[in-house]
PDB file of C-alpha atoms in Angstrom:
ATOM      1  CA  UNK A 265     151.105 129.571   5.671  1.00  0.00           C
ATOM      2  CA  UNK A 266     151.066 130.264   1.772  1.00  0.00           C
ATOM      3  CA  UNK A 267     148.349 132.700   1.157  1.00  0.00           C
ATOM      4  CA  UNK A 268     147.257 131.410  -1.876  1.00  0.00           C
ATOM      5  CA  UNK A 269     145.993 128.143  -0.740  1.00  0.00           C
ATOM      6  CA  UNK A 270     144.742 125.554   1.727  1.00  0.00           C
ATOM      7  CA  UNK A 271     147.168 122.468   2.359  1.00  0.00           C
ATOM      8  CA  UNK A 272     146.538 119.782  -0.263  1.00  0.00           C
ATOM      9  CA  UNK A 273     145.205 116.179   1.497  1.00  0.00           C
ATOM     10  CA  UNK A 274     148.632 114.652   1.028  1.00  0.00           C
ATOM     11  CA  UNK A 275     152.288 116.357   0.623  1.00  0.00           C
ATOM     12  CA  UNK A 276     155.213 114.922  -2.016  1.00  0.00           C
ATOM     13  CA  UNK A 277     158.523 114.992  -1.373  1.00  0.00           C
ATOM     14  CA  UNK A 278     160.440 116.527  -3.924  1.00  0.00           C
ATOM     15  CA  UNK A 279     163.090 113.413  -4.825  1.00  0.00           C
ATOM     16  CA  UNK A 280     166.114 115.780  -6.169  1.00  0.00           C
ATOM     17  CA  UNK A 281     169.606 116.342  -5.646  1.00  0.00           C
ATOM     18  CA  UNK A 282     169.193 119.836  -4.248  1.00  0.00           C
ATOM     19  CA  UNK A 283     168.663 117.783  -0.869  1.00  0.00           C
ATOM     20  CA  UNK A 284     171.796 116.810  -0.684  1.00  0.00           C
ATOM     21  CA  UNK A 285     172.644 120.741  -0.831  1.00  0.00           C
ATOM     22  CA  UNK A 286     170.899 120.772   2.500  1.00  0.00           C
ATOM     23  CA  UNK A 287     172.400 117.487   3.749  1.00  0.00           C
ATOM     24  CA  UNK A 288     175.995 119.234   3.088  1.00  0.00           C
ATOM     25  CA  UNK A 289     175.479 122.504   4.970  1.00  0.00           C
ATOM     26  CA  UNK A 290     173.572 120.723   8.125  1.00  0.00           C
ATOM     27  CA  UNK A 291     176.658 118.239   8.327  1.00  0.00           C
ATOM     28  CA  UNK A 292     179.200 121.335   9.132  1.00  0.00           C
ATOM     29  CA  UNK A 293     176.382 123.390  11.242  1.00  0.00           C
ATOM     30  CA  UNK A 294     176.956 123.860  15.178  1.00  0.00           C
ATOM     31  CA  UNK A 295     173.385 122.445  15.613  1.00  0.00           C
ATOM     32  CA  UNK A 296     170.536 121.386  13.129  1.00  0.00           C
ATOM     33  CA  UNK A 297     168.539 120.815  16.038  1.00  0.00           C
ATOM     34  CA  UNK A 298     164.685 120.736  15.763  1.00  0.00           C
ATOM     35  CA  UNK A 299     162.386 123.674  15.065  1.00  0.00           C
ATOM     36  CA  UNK A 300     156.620 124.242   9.813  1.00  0.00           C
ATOM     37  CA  UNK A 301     152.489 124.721   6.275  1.00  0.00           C
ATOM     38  CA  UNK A 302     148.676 123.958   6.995  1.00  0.00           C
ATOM     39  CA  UNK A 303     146.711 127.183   7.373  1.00  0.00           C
ATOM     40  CA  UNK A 304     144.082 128.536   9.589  1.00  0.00           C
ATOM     41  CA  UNK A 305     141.791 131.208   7.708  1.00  0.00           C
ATOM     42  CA  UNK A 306     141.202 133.400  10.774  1.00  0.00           C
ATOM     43  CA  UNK A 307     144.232 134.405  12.487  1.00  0.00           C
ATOM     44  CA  UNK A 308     143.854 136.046  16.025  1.00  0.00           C
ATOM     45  CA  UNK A 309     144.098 139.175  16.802  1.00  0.00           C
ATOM     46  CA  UNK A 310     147.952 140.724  16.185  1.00  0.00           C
ATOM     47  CA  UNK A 311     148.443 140.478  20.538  1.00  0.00           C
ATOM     48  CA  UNK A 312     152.423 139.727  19.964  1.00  0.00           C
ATOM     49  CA  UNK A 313     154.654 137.525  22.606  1.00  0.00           C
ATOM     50  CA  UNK A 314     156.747 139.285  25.126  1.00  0.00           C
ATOM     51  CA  UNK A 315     159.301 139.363  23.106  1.00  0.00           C
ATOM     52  CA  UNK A 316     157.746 140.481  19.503  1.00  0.00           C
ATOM     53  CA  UNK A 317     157.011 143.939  20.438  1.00  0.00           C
ATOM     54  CA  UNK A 318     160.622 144.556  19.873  1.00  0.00           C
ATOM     55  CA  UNK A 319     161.745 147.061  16.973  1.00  0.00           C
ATOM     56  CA  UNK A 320     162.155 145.319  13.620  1.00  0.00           C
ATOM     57  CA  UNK A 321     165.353 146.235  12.202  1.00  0.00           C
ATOM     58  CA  UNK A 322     166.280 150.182  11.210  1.00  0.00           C
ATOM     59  CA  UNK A 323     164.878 152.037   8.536  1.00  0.00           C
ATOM     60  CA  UNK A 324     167.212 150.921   5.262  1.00  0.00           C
ATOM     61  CA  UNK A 325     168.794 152.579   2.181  1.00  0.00           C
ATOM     62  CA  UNK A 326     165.740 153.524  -0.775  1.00  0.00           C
ATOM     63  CA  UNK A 327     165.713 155.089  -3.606  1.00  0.00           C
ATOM     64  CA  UNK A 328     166.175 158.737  -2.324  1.00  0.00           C
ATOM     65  CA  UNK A 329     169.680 157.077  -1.143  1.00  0.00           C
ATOM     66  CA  UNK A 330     172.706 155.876  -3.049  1.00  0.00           C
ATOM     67  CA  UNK A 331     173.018 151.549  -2.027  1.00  0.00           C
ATOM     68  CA  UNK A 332     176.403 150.793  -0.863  1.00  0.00           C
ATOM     69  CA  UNK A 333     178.387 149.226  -2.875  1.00  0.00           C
ATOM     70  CA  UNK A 334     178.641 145.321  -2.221  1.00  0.00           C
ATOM     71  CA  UNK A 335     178.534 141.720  -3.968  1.00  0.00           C
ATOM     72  CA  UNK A 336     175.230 142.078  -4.562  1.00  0.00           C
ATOM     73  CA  UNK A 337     174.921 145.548  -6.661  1.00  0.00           C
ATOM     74  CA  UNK A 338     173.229 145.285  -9.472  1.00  0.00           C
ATOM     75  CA  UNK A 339     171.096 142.890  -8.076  1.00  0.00           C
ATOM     76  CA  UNK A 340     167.303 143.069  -7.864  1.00  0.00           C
ATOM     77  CA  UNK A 341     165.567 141.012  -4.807  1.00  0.00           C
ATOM     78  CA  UNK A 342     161.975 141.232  -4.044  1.00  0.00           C
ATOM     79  CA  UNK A 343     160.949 140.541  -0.766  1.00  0.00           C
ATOM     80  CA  UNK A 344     156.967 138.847  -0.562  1.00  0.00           C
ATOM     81  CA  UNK A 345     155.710 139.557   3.291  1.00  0.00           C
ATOM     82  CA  UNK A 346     152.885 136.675   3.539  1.00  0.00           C
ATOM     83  CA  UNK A 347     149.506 138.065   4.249  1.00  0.00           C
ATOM     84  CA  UNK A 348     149.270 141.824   5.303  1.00  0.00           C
ATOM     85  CA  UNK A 349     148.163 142.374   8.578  1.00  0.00           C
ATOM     86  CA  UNK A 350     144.734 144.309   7.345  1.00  0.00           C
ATOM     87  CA  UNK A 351     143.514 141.522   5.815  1.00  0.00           C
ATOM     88  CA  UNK A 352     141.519 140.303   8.958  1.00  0.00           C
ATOM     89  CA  UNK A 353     139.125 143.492   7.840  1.00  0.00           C
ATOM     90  CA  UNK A 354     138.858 143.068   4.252  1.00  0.00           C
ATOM     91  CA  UNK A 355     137.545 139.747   4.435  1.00  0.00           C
ATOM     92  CA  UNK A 356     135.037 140.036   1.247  1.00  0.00           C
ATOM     93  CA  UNK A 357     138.015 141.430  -0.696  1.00  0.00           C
ATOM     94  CA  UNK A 358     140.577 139.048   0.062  1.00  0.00           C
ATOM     95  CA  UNK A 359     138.021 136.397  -0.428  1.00  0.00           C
ATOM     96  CA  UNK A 360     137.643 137.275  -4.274  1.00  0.00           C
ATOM     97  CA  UNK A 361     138.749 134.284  -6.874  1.00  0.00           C
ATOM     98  CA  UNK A 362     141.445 135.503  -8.812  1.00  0.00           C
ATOM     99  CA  UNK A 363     142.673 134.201 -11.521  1.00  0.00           C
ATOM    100  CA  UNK A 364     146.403 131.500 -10.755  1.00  0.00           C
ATOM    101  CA  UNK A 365     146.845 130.197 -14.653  1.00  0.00           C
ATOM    102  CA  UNK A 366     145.714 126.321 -14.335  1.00  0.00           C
ATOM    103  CA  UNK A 367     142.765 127.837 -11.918  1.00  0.00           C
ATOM    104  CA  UNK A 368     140.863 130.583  -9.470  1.00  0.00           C
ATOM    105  CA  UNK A 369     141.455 131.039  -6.258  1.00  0.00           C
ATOM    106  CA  UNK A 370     141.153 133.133  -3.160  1.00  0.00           C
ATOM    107  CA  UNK A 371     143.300 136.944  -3.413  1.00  0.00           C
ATOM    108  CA  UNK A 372     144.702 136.073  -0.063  1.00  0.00           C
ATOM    109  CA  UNK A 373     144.117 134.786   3.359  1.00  0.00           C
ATOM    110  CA  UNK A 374     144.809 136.419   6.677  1.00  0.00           C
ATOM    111  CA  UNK A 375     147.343 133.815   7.761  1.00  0.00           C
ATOM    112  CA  UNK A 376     147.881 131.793  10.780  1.00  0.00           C
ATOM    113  CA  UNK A 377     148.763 132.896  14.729  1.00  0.00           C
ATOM    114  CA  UNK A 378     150.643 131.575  17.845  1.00  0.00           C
ATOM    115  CA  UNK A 379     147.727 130.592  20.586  1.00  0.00           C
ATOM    116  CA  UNK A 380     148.762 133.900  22.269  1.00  0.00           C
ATOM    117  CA  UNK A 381     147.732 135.542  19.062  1.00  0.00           C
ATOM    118  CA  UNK A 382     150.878 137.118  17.691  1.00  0.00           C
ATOM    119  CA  UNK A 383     149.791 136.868  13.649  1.00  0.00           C
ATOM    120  CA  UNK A 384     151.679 135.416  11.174  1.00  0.00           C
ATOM    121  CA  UNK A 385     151.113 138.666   9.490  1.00  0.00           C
ATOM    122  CA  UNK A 386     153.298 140.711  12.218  1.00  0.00           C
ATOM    123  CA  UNK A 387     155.772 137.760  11.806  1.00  0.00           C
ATOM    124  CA  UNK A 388     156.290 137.977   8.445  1.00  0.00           C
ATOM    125  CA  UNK A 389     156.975 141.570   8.018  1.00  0.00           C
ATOM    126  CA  UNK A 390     159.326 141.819  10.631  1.00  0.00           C
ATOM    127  CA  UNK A 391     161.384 139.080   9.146  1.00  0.00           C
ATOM    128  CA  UNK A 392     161.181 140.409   5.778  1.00  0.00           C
ATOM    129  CA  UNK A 393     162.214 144.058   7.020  1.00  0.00           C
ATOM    130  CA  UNK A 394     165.196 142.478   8.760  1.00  0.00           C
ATOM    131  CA  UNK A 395     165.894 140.648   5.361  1.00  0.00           C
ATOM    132  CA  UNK A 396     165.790 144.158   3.924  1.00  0.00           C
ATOM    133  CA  UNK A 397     168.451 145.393   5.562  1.00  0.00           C
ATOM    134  CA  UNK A 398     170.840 142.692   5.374  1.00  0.00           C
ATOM    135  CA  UNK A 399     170.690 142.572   1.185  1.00  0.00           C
ATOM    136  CA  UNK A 400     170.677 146.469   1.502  1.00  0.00           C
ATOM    137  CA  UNK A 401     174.083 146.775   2.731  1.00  0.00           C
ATOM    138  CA  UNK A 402     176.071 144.006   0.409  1.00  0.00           C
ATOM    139  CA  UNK A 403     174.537 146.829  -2.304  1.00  0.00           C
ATOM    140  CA  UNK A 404     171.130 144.747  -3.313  1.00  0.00           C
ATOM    141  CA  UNK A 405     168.043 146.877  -5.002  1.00  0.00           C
ATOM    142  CA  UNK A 406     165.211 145.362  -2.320  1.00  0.00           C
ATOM    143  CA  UNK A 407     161.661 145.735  -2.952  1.00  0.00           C
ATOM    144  CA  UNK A 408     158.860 144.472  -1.255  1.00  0.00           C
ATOM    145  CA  UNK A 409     155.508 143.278  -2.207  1.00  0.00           C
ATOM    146  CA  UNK A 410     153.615 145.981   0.550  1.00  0.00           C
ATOM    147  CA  UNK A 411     154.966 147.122   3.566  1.00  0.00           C
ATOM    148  CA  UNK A 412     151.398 146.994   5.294  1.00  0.00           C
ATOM    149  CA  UNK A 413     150.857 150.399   3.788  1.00  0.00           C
ATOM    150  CA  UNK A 414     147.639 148.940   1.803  1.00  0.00           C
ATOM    151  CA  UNK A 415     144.118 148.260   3.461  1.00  0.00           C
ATOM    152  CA  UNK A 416     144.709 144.229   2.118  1.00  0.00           C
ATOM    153  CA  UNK A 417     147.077 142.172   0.311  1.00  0.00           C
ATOM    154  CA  UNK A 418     148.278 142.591  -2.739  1.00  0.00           C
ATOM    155  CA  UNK A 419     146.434 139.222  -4.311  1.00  0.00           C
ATOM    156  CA  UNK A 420     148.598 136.453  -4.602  1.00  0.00           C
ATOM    157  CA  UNK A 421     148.437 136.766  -8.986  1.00  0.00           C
ATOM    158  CA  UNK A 422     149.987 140.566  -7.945  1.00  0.00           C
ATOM    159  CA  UNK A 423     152.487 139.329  -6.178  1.00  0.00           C
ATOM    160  CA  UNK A 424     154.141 137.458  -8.148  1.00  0.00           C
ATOM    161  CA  UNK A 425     153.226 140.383 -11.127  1.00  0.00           C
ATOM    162  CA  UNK A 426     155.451 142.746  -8.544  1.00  0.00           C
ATOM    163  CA  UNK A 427     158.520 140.227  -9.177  1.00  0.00           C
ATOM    164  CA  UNK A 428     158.168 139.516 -12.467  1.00  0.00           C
ATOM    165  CA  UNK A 429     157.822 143.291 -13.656  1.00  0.00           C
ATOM    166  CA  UNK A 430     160.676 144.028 -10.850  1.00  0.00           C
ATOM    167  CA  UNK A 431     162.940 141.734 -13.416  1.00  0.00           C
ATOM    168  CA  UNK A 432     163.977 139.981 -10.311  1.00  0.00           C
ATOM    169  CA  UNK A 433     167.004 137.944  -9.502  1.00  0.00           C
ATOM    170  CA  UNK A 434     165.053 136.078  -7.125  1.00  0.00           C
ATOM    171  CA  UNK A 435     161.620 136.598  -5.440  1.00  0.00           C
ATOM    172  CA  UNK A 436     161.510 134.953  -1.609  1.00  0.00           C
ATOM    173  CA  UNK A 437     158.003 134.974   0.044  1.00  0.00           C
ATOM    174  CA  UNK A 438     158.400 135.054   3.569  1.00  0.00           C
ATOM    175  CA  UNK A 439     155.525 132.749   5.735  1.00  0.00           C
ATOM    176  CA  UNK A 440     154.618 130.787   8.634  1.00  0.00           C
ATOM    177  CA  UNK A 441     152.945 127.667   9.244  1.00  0.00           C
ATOM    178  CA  UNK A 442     149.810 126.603  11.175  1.00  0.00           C
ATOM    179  CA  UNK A 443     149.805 123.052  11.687  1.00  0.00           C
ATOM    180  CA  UNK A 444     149.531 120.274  14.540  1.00  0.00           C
ATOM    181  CA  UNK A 445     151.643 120.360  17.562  1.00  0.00           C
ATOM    182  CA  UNK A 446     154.469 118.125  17.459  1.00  0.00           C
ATOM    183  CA  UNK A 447     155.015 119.321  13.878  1.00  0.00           C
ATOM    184  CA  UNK A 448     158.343 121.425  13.828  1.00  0.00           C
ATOM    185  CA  UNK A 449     161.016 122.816  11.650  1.00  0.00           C
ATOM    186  CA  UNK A 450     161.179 124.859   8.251  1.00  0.00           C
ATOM    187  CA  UNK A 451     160.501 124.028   5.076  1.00  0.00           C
ATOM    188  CA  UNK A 452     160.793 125.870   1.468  1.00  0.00           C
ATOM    189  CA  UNK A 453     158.486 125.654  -1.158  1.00  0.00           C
ATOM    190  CA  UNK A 454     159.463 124.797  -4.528  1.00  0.00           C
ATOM    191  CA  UNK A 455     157.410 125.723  -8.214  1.00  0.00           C
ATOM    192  CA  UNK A 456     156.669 122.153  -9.869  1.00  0.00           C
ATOM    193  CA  UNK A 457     156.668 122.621 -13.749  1.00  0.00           C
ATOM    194  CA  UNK A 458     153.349 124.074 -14.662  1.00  0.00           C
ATOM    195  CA  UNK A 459     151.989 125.227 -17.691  1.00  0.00           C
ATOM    196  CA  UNK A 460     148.342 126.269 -18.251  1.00  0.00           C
ATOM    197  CA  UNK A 461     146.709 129.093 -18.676  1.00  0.00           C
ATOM    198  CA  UNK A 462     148.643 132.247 -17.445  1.00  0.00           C
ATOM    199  CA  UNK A 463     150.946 130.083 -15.841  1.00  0.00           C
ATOM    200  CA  UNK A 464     154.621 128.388 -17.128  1.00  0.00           C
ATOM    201  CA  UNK A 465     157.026 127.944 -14.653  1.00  0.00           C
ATOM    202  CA  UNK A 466     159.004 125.351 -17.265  1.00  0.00           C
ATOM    203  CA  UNK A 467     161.783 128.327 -17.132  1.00  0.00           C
ATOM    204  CA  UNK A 468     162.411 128.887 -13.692  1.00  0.00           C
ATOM    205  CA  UNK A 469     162.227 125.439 -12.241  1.00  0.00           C
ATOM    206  CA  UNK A 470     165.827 124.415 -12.070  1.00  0.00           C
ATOM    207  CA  UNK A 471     167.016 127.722 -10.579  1.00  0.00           C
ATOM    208  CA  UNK A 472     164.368 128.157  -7.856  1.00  0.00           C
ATOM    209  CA  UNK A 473     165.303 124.701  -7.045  1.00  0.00           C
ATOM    210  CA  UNK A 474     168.715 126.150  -6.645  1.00  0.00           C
ATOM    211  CA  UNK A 475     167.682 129.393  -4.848  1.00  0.00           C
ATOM    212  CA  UNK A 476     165.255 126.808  -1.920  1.00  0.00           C
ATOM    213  CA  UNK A 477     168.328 124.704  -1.385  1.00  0.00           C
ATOM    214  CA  UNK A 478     170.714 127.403  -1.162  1.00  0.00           C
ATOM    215  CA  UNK A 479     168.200 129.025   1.389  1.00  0.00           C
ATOM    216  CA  UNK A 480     167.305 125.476   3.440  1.00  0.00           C
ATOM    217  CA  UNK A 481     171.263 125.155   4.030  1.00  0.00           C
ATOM    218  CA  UNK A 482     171.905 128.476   5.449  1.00  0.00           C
ATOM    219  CA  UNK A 483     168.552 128.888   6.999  1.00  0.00           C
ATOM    220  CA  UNK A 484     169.161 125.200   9.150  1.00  0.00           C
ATOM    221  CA  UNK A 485     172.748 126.331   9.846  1.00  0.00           C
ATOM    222  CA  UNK A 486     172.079 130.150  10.924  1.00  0.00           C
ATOM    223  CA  UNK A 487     168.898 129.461  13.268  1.00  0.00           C
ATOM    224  CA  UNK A 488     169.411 125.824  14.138  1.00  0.00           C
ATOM    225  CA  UNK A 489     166.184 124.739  13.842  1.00  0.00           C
ATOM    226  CA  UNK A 490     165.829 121.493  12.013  1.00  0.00           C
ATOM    227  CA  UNK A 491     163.787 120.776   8.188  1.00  0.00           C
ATOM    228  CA  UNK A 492     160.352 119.905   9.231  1.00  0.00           C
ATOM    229  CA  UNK A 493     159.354 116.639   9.820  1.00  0.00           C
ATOM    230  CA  UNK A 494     156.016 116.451   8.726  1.00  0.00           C
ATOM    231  CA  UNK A 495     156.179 118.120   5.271  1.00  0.00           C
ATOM    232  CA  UNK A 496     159.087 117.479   2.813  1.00  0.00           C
ATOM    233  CA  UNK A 497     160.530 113.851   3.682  1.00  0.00           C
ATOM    234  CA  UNK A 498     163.340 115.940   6.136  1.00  0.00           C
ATOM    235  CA  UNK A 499     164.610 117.148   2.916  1.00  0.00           C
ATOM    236  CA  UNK A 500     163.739 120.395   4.068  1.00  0.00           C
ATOM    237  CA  UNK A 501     162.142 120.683   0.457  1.00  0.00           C
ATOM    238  CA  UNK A 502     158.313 120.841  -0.893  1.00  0.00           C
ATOM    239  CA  UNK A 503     157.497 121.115  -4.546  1.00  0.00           C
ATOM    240  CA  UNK A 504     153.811 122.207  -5.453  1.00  0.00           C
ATOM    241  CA  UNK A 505     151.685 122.981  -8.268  1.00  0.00           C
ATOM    242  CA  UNK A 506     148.793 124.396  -6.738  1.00  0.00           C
ATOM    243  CA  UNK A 507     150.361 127.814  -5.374  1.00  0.00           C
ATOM    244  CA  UNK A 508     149.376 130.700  -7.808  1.00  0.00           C
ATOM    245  CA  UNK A 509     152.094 132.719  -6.312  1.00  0.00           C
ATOM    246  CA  UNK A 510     154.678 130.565  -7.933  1.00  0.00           C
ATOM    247  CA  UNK A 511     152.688 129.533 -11.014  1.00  0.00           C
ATOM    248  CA  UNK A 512     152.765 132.725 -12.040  1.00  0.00           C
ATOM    249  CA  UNK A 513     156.163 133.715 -11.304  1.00  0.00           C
ATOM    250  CA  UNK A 514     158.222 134.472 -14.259  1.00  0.00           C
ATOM    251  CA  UNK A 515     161.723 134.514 -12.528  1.00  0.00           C
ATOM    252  CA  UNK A 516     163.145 132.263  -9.505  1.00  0.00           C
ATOM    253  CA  UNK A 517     160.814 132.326  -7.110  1.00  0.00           C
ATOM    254  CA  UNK A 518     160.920 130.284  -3.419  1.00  0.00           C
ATOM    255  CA  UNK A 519     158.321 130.099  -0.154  1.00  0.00           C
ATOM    256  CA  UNK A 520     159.895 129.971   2.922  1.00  0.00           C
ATOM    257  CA  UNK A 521     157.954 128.251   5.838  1.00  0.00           C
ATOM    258  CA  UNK A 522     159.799 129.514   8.940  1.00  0.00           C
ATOM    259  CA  UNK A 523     158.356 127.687  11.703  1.00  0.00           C
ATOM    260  CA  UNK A 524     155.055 126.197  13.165  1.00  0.00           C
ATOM    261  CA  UNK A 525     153.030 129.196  15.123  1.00  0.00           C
ATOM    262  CA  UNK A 526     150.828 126.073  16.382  1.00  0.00           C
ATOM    263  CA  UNK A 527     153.844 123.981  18.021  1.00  0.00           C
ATOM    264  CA  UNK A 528     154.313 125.915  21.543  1.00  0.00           C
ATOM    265  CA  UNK A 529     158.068 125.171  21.100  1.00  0.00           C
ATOM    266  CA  UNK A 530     158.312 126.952  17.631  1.00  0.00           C
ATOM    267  CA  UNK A 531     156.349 129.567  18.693  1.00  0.00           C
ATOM    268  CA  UNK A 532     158.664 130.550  21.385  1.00  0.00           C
ATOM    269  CA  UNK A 533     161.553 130.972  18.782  1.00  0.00           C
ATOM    270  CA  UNK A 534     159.281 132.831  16.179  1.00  0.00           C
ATOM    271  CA  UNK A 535     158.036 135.301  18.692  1.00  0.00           C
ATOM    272  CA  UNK A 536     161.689 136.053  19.640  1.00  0.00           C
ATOM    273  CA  UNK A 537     163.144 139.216  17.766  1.00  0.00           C
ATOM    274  CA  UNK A 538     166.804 137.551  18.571  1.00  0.00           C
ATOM    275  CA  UNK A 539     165.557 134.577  16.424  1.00  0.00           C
ATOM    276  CA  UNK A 540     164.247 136.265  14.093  1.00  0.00           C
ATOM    277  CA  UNK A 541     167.179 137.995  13.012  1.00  0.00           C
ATOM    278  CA  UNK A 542     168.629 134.733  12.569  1.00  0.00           C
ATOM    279  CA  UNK A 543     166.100 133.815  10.352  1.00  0.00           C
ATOM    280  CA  UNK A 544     166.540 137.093   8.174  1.00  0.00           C
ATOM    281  CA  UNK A 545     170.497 136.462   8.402  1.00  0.00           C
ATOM    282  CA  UNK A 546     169.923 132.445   7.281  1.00  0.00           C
ATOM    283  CA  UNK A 547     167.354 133.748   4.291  1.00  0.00           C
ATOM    284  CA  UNK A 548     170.191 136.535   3.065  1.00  0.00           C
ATOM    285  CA  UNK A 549     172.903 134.018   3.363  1.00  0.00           C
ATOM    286  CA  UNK A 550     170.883 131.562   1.158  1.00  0.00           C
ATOM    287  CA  UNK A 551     169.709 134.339  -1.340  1.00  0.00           C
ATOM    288  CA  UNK A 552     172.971 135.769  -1.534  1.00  0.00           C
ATOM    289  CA  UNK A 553     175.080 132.307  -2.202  1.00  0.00           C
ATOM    290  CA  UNK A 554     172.523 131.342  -4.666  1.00  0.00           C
ATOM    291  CA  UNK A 555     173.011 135.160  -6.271  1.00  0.00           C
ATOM    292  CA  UNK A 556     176.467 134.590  -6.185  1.00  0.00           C
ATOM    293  CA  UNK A 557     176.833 131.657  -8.133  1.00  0.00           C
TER     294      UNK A 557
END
């Protein structure tokens, strides 16, 4: 679920030739079988699946250590975690308006949750530690926006301040969605061109288009799961204009809707650590073809 924002009444699919990006890779994959973005404001209580207490992927390179060398040196990913676990306890802080460019809204939300309660918060981070590690060892410089070392957040206009003042390649934000069941499958979220305010995304429109296709393709192929089909047209592709998140971004900047927490058949992938290392591999494929050129 975008932390930034309630679902607007009524979706549009974005009409561009990046779909046919995603058409191309689903065509070769094994299986682009079926597989989420409205949001619930209180998420249950973090009580993971039977199979999401396993151990995220291993502690990777930092700072203190030299990056191996790989295609991606010299690179500069930041990784955005949606929602932060603590944010279920800092409701009055999270709930402070913040300032998006063309608007205020909320600093954050605490995110969505499968019925058993396994939060889109735990979710999140796990994938985006996985993620980590992959662009760590083709030689990437990862950073993430927190690590759930903070009480709350970071608000969604810090966020994308962490990737713009990173000088980032490209900036993924890593969510889940809490919608009907029935509705299934992934979708990435695309910056329309804004300008107002704080916010112009008239610069980084084209190549975060690039980046979400890149990332739809190799996400569908890697994990299997299927675009949605209730958001995006089965493109596998949203574009918005009300996420501050993006509006403020200054450099390519995508949303990445996983999976449905609310569909029971989702929720039994997302709760799986095996899948969700095929979700971090199909995110690093994406990000690192796009990278790539």
């Amino acid at each position: 679920m975008p932390y930034d924002d309630c679902p607007p009444p009524t979706r549009r699919a974005r009409p561009l030739s990046v779909a046919a990006a995603l058409a191309a890779v689903c065509l070769t994959a094994a299986g682009c079988g079926g597989g989420p973005e409205t949001g619930e404001a209180g998420a249950a209580s973090p009580r993971p699946g039977p199979d999401a207490t396993t151990t995220s992927a291993a502690p990777t390179p930092t700072g203190k250590q030299p990056l191996p060398k790989g295609p991606l040196t010299g690179r500069t990913v930041v990784i955005d975690p949606g929602h932060n676990p603590g944010n279920r306890d800092h409701t009055r802080e999270i709930n402070e308006q913040v300032d998006i460019g063309t608007g205020r809204k909320e600093c954050d939300t605490t995110g969505t949750a499968t019925n058993d309660g396994y939060a889109e918060a735990r979710f999140t981070l796990d994938v985006s530690h996985r993620l980590r590690a992959l662009l760590e060892a083709e030689g990437a410089r990862v950073r993430l926006t927190h690590d759930a070392d903070r009480p709350f957040g970071p608000c969604i206009d810090e966020r994308a301040r962490i990737g713009n003042e990173a000088k980032a390649d490209a900036v993924v934000s890593v969510h889940a969605d809490g919608s009907a069941v029935g509705n299934r499958g992934f979708h990435v979220i695309l910056p329309a061109e804004v300008k107002g305010g704080g916010a112009d995304t008239s610069k980084i429109v084209k190549s975060s288009a690039d980046l979400g296709a890149r990332i739809a393709g190799h996400f569908a192929r890697t994990t299997g799961s299927a675009p949605s089909n209730y958001i995006g047209g089965n493109t596998g592709l949203d574009t918005r204009d009300d996420l501050g998140g993006l509006n403020l971004s200054t450099v390519p900047k995508v949303f990445v809707e996983c999976g449905n927490m609310r569909d029971p058949k989702d929720a039994a992938l997302l709760t799986a650590a095996s899948w969700r290392q095929k979700a971090a591999q199909g995110l690093a494929d994406g990000i690192a073809g796009y990278l790539k050129g």
